[in-house]
């Protein structure tokens, strides 16, 4: 992949992702073939895709967080004859995408290092409980939200034991002093309280033969 198209959903997350992808892609010597935006509720992407495909991108990066919308973009792109690669992030791991069948093969995305088939000791309880309730394996998005609730619970319980009120100031103080790292169902989190960033263990996955398949660790 040398030339990249970026299709950005109009949202804070979508814009931030697009900016990060564009910055890193050009930094390593890649070119931007085309950029365009779409609305969160949009369903017909053919006009946008036709314009983007005319620039012949080797791959198109998608920033939507809606699985149904991501699947619609891929399907409509394939129907327009696009045989290149679609790239995305963890939100791409959605049943709506797998429902596309062979049209989704060869789509790549980065994801937290969560593998429902091999969740490890920290993730097994969550995966088993989710499977029992919903009859299917959870994706990285759902593991992230589970970790968020459990992290919040750990801090709230800690403050309760110290007889301290639960508010923004005490929450941050407790977290910063006791949780430089957190090991959850979706992998390890390392918090930087100075700039508000989080480092995550990550992997790259591909859609292959109707499954979301891990390719490699990203660190």
mmCIF file of C-alpha atoms in Angstrom:
data_model
loop_
_atom_site.group_PDB
_atom_site.id
_atom_site.type_symbol
_atom_site.label_atom_id
_atom_site.label_comp_id
_atom_site.label_asym_id
_atom_site.label_seq_id
_atom_site.Cartn_x
_atom_site.Cartn_y
_atom_site.Cartn_z
ATOM 1 C CA UNK A 1 0.000 0.000 0.000
ATOM 2 C CA UNK A 2 1.423 3.347 -1.077
ATOM 3 C CA UNK A 3 -1.586 5.592 -1.684
ATOM 4 C CA UNK A 4 -4.319 5.908 0.924
ATOM 5 C CA UNK A 5 -7.858 7.250 0.868
ATOM 6 C CA UNK A 6 -9.340 8.413 4.186
ATOM 7 C CA UNK A 7 -13.102 8.374 4.695
ATOM 8 C CA UNK A 8 -13.958 10.279 7.872
ATOM 9 C CA UNK A 9 -17.191 10.196 9.843
ATOM 10 C CA UNK A 10 -18.165 13.653 11.142
ATOM 11 C CA UNK A 11 -17.512 13.198 14.872
ATOM 12 C CA UNK A 12 -14.790 14.015 17.386
ATOM 13 C CA UNK A 13 -13.534 10.431 17.275
ATOM 14 C CA UNK A 14 -13.677 10.208 13.490
ATOM 15 C CA UNK A 15 -11.800 13.471 13.016
ATOM 16 C CA UNK A 16 -9.126 12.569 15.591
ATOM 17 C CA UNK A 17 -8.568 9.180 13.953
ATOM 18 C CA UNK A 18 -8.303 10.691 10.490
ATOM 19 C CA UNK A 19 -5.776 13.269 11.660
ATOM 20 C CA UNK A 20 -3.647 10.616 13.372
ATOM 21 C CA UNK A 21 -3.745 8.284 10.356
ATOM 22 C CA UNK A 22 -2.881 11.079 7.933
ATOM 23 C CA UNK A 23 -0.003 12.294 10.100
ATOM 24 C CA UNK A 24 1.551 8.860 10.623
ATOM 25 C CA UNK A 25 0.966 7.721 7.043
ATOM 26 C CA UNK A 26 2.709 10.714 5.498
ATOM 27 C CA UNK A 27 5.475 10.535 8.127
ATOM 28 C CA UNK A 28 6.464 7.050 6.897
ATOM 29 C CA UNK A 29 6.403 8.152 3.253
ATOM 30 C CA UNK A 30 2.891 7.209 2.146
ATOM 31 C CA UNK A 31 0.735 9.453 -0.027
ATOM 32 C CA UNK A 32 -2.864 10.553 0.518
ATOM 33 C CA UNK A 33 -4.868 9.850 -2.641
ATOM 34 C CA UNK A 34 -8.147 11.334 -1.410
ATOM 35 C CA UNK A 35 -10.020 12.512 1.677
ATOM 36 C CA UNK A 36 -13.755 12.853 2.223
ATOM 37 C CA UNK A 37 -16.313 12.949 5.043
ATOM 38 C CA UNK A 38 -19.729 11.471 5.726
ATOM 39 C CA UNK A 39 -22.415 11.926 8.372
ATOM 40 C CA UNK A 40 -22.915 9.467 11.285
ATOM 41 C CA UNK A 41 -26.390 8.512 10.022
ATOM 42 C CA UNK A 42 -25.498 8.245 6.337
ATOM 43 C CA UNK A 43 -26.413 5.041 4.481
ATOM 44 C CA UNK A 44 -25.590 5.676 0.818
ATOM 45 C CA UNK A 45 -21.877 6.108 0.165
ATOM 46 C CA UNK A 46 -21.743 5.520 -3.585
ATOM 47 C CA UNK A 47 -21.244 9.189 -4.633
ATOM 48 C CA UNK A 48 -18.403 9.621 -2.120
ATOM 49 C CA UNK A 49 -16.843 6.280 -3.024
ATOM 50 C CA UNK A 50 -17.046 6.897 -6.766
ATOM 51 C CA UNK A 51 -15.147 10.161 -6.328
ATOM 52 C CA UNK A 52 -12.591 8.522 -4.055
ATOM 53 C CA UNK A 53 -12.120 5.461 -6.276
ATOM 54 C CA UNK A 54 -11.361 7.706 -9.244
ATOM 55 C CA UNK A 55 -8.053 8.526 -7.504
ATOM 56 C CA UNK A 56 -7.173 4.780 -7.458
ATOM 57 C CA UNK A 57 -6.155 4.394 -3.791
ATOM 58 C CA UNK A 58 -4.398 1.181 -2.794
ATOM 59 C CA UNK A 59 -6.362 1.216 0.460
ATOM 60 C CA UNK A 60 -9.148 3.199 2.126
ATOM 61 C CA UNK A 61 -9.113 3.918 5.861
ATOM 62 C CA UNK A 62 -12.543 4.064 7.562
ATOM 63 C CA UNK A 63 -13.071 5.944 10.844
ATOM 64 C CA UNK A 64 -16.738 5.158 11.561
ATOM 65 C CA UNK A 65 -17.468 3.463 14.901
ATOM 66 C CA UNK A 66 -20.761 1.989 13.636
ATOM 67 C CA UNK A 67 -20.450 -1.651 12.529
ATOM 68 C CA UNK A 68 -23.500 -1.512 10.274
ATOM 69 C CA UNK A 69 -22.200 1.621 8.577
ATOM 70 C CA UNK A 70 -18.729 0.113 8.109
ATOM 71 C CA UNK A 71 -20.304 -2.932 6.476
ATOM 72 C CA UNK A 72 -22.370 -0.711 4.159
ATOM 73 C CA UNK A 73 -19.267 1.165 3.024
ATOM 74 C CA UNK A 74 -17.369 -2.038 2.262
ATOM 75 C CA UNK A 75 -20.325 -3.614 0.444
ATOM 76 C CA UNK A 76 -21.014 -0.534 -1.674
ATOM 77 C CA UNK A 77 -17.318 -0.182 -2.462
ATOM 78 C CA UNK A 78 -17.135 -3.780 -3.662
ATOM 79 C CA UNK A 79 -20.302 -3.311 -5.724
ATOM 80 C CA UNK A 80 -18.593 -0.366 -7.424
ATOM 81 C CA UNK A 81 -15.710 -2.664 -8.348
ATOM 82 C CA UNK A 82 -13.151 -1.705 -5.705
ATOM 83 C CA UNK A 83 -10.785 -4.638 -5.165
ATOM 84 C CA UNK A 84 -8.323 -2.788 -2.907
ATOM 85 C CA UNK A 85 -7.904 -2.942 0.834
ATOM 86 C CA UNK A 86 -10.128 -1.447 3.501
ATOM 87 C CA UNK A 87 -8.367 -0.455 6.731
ATOM 88 C CA UNK A 88 -9.865 0.470 10.094
ATOM 89 C CA UNK A 89 -9.584 0.028 13.869
ATOM 90 C CA UNK A 90 -11.271 -2.041 16.591
ATOM 91 C CA UNK A 91 -14.837 -0.942 15.770
ATOM 92 C CA UNK A 92 -14.514 -2.936 12.537
ATOM 93 C CA UNK A 93 -14.862 -6.170 14.512
ATOM 94 C CA UNK A 94 -18.639 -6.333 14.245
ATOM 95 C CA UNK A 95 -21.032 -9.151 13.169
ATOM 96 C CA UNK A 96 -22.424 -6.846 10.459
ATOM 97 C CA UNK A 97 -19.026 -6.992 8.736
ATOM 98 C CA UNK A 98 -18.863 -10.792 8.806
ATOM 99 C CA UNK A 99 -22.356 -10.887 7.282
ATOM 100 C CA UNK A 100 -20.779 -9.515 4.070
ATOM 101 C CA UNK A 101 -19.131 -12.885 3.432
ATOM 102 C CA UNK A 102 -16.346 -12.832 0.846
ATOM 103 C CA UNK A 103 -16.791 -9.083 0.265
ATOM 104 C CA UNK A 104 -15.100 -8.454 3.619
ATOM 105 C CA UNK A 105 -12.103 -10.709 2.972
ATOM 106 C CA UNK A 106 -8.814 -8.820 3.022
ATOM 107 C CA UNK A 107 -10.001 -6.006 5.293
ATOM 108 C CA UNK A 108 -7.372 -5.188 7.938
ATOM 109 C CA UNK A 109 -7.695 -3.367 11.235
ATOM 110 C CA UNK A 110 -5.748 -2.654 14.400
ATOM 111 C CA UNK A 111 -7.262 -3.711 17.688
ATOM 112 C CA UNK A 112 -6.523 -3.972 21.384
ATOM 113 C CA UNK A 113 -4.815 -7.284 22.110
ATOM 114 C CA UNK A 114 -8.065 -9.070 22.845
ATOM 115 C CA UNK A 115 -8.739 -12.483 21.368
ATOM 116 C CA UNK A 116 -12.029 -14.075 22.426
ATOM 117 C CA UNK A 117 -10.729 -17.486 21.354
ATOM 118 C CA UNK A 118 -7.695 -17.122 23.637
ATOM 119 C CA UNK A 119 -8.565 -14.446 26.220
ATOM 120 C CA UNK A 120 -6.073 -15.523 28.870
ATOM 121 C CA UNK A 121 -6.750 -15.802 32.572
ATOM 122 C CA UNK A 122 -7.797 -12.149 32.935
ATOM 123 C CA UNK A 123 -10.367 -12.330 30.142
ATOM 124 C CA UNK A 124 -11.797 -15.838 30.530
ATOM 125 C CA UNK A 125 -14.466 -14.902 33.101
ATOM 126 C CA UNK A 126 -15.789 -12.076 30.907
ATOM 127 C CA UNK A 127 -15.761 -14.123 27.678
ATOM 128 C CA UNK A 128 -17.572 -17.076 29.293
ATOM 129 C CA UNK A 129 -20.223 -14.828 30.872
ATOM 130 C CA UNK A 130 -20.803 -12.918 27.620
ATOM 131 C CA UNK A 131 -21.026 -16.162 25.602
ATOM 132 C CA UNK A 132 -23.544 -17.611 28.043
ATOM 133 C CA UNK A 133 -25.793 -14.532 27.951
ATOM 134 C CA UNK A 134 -25.672 -13.635 24.251
ATOM 135 C CA UNK A 135 -24.793 -16.918 22.546
ATOM 136 C CA UNK A 136 -21.752 -15.494 20.745
ATOM 137 C CA UNK A 137 -18.214 -14.388 21.495
ATOM 138 C CA UNK A 138 -17.611 -10.737 22.485
ATOM 139 C CA UNK A 139 -15.537 -8.355 20.367
ATOM 140 C CA UNK A 140 -12.824 -5.921 21.435
ATOM 141 C CA UNK A 141 -15.329 -3.055 21.788
ATOM 142 C CA UNK A 142 -17.361 -5.018 24.330
ATOM 143 C CA UNK A 143 -14.240 -6.080 26.226
ATOM 144 C CA UNK A 144 -13.167 -2.419 26.383
ATOM 145 C CA UNK A 145 -16.474 -1.361 27.906
ATOM 146 C CA UNK A 146 -16.365 -4.225 30.396
ATOM 147 C CA UNK A 147 -12.896 -3.097 31.482
ATOM 148 C CA UNK A 148 -14.141 0.487 31.803
ATOM 149 C CA UNK A 149 -16.914 -0.561 34.203
ATOM 150 C CA UNK A 150 -14.583 -2.808 36.221
ATOM 151 C CA UNK A 151 -11.961 -0.054 36.438
ATOM 152 C CA UNK A 152 -14.571 2.427 37.640
ATOM 153 C CA UNK A 153 -15.744 -0.145 40.212
ATOM 154 C CA UNK A 154 -12.204 -0.697 41.503
ATOM 155 C CA UNK A 155 -11.702 3.033 42.074
ATOM 156 C CA UNK A 156 -15.162 3.533 43.636
ATOM 157 C CA UNK A 157 -14.619 0.598 46.011
ATOM 158 C CA UNK A 158 -11.177 1.930 46.956
ATOM 159 C CA UNK A 159 -12.581 5.356 47.796
ATOM 160 C CA UNK A 160 -15.400 3.794 49.819
ATOM 161 C CA UNK A 161 -12.869 1.860 51.936
ATOM 162 C CA UNK A 162 -11.074 5.148 52.631
ATOM 163 C CA UNK A 163 -14.382 6.850 53.497
ATOM 164 C CA UNK A 164 -13.783 9.428 50.776
ATOM 165 C CA UNK A 165 -16.470 10.966 48.539
ATOM 166 C CA UNK A 166 -16.741 9.822 44.933
ATOM 167 C CA UNK A 167 -16.210 12.796 42.643
ATOM 168 C CA UNK A 168 -13.934 13.805 39.791
ATOM 169 C CA UNK A 169 -11.112 15.075 42.002
ATOM 170 C CA UNK A 170 -10.992 12.057 44.337
ATOM 171 C CA UNK A 171 -11.425 9.639 41.436
ATOM 172 C CA UNK A 172 -8.393 11.070 39.629
ATOM 173 C CA UNK A 173 -6.306 11.291 42.816
ATOM 174 C CA UNK A 174 -6.981 7.655 43.716
ATOM 175 C CA UNK A 175 -6.383 6.403 40.188
ATOM 176 C CA UNK A 176 -3.138 8.346 39.742
ATOM 177 C CA UNK A 177 -1.751 7.142 43.063
ATOM 178 C CA UNK A 178 -2.765 3.475 42.871
ATOM 179 C CA UNK A 179 -3.259 2.546 39.215
ATOM 180 C CA UNK A 180 -0.305 3.361 36.968
ATOM 181 C CA UNK A 181 -1.329 0.236 35.067
ATOM 182 C CA UNK A 182 -4.431 -1.909 34.787
ATOM 183 C CA UNK A 183 -4.679 -5.431 33.439
ATOM 184 C CA UNK A 184 -8.147 -6.121 32.084
ATOM 185 C CA UNK A 185 -10.016 -8.469 29.800
ATOM 186 C CA UNK A 186 -8.948 -6.528 26.698
ATOM 187 C CA UNK A 187 -5.274 -6.459 27.628
ATOM 188 C CA UNK A 188 -2.945 -4.154 29.519
ATOM 189 C CA UNK A 189 -3.469 -0.413 29.994
ATOM 190 C CA UNK A 190 -0.647 1.962 30.984
ATOM 191 C CA UNK A 191 -1.853 5.415 32.012
ATOM 192 C CA UNK A 192 0.071 8.643 31.550
ATOM 193 C CA UNK A 193 -1.558 11.049 34.006
ATOM 194 C CA UNK A 194 0.514 13.985 32.813
ATOM 195 C CA UNK A 195 -0.898 14.143 29.290
ATOM 196 C CA UNK A 196 -4.017 11.960 29.637
ATOM 197 C CA UNK A 197 -2.844 9.304 27.177
ATOM 198 C CA UNK A 198 -3.083 5.529 27.479
ATOM 199 C CA UNK A 199 -0.747 2.936 26.019
ATOM 200 C CA UNK A 200 -2.410 -0.320 25.003
ATOM 201 C CA UNK A 201 -1.088 -3.678 23.937
ATOM 202 C CA UNK A 202 -2.316 -3.969 20.331
ATOM 203 C CA UNK A 203 -2.602 -6.432 17.464
ATOM 204 C CA UNK A 204 -3.439 -6.375 13.757
ATOM 205 C CA UNK A 205 -6.287 -8.543 12.460
ATOM 206 C CA UNK A 206 -7.765 -9.450 9.084
ATOM 207 C CA UNK A 207 -11.124 -10.748 7.867
ATOM 208 C CA UNK A 208 -10.445 -14.150 6.349
ATOM 209 C CA UNK A 209 -12.788 -17.038 5.511
ATOM 210 C CA UNK A 210 -15.653 -15.482 7.457
ATOM 211 C CA UNK A 211 -13.627 -14.887 10.627
ATOM 212 C CA UNK A 212 -11.738 -12.088 12.363
ATOM 213 C CA UNK A 213 -8.216 -13.518 12.433
ATOM 214 C CA UNK A 214 -5.164 -12.268 14.305
ATOM 215 C CA UNK A 215 -2.118 -11.651 12.110
ATOM 216 C CA UNK A 216 0.513 -10.245 14.441
ATOM 217 C CA UNK A 217 1.291 -8.351 17.640
ATOM 218 C CA UNK A 218 1.947 -4.621 17.317
ATOM 219 C CA UNK A 219 3.396 -4.221 20.794
#
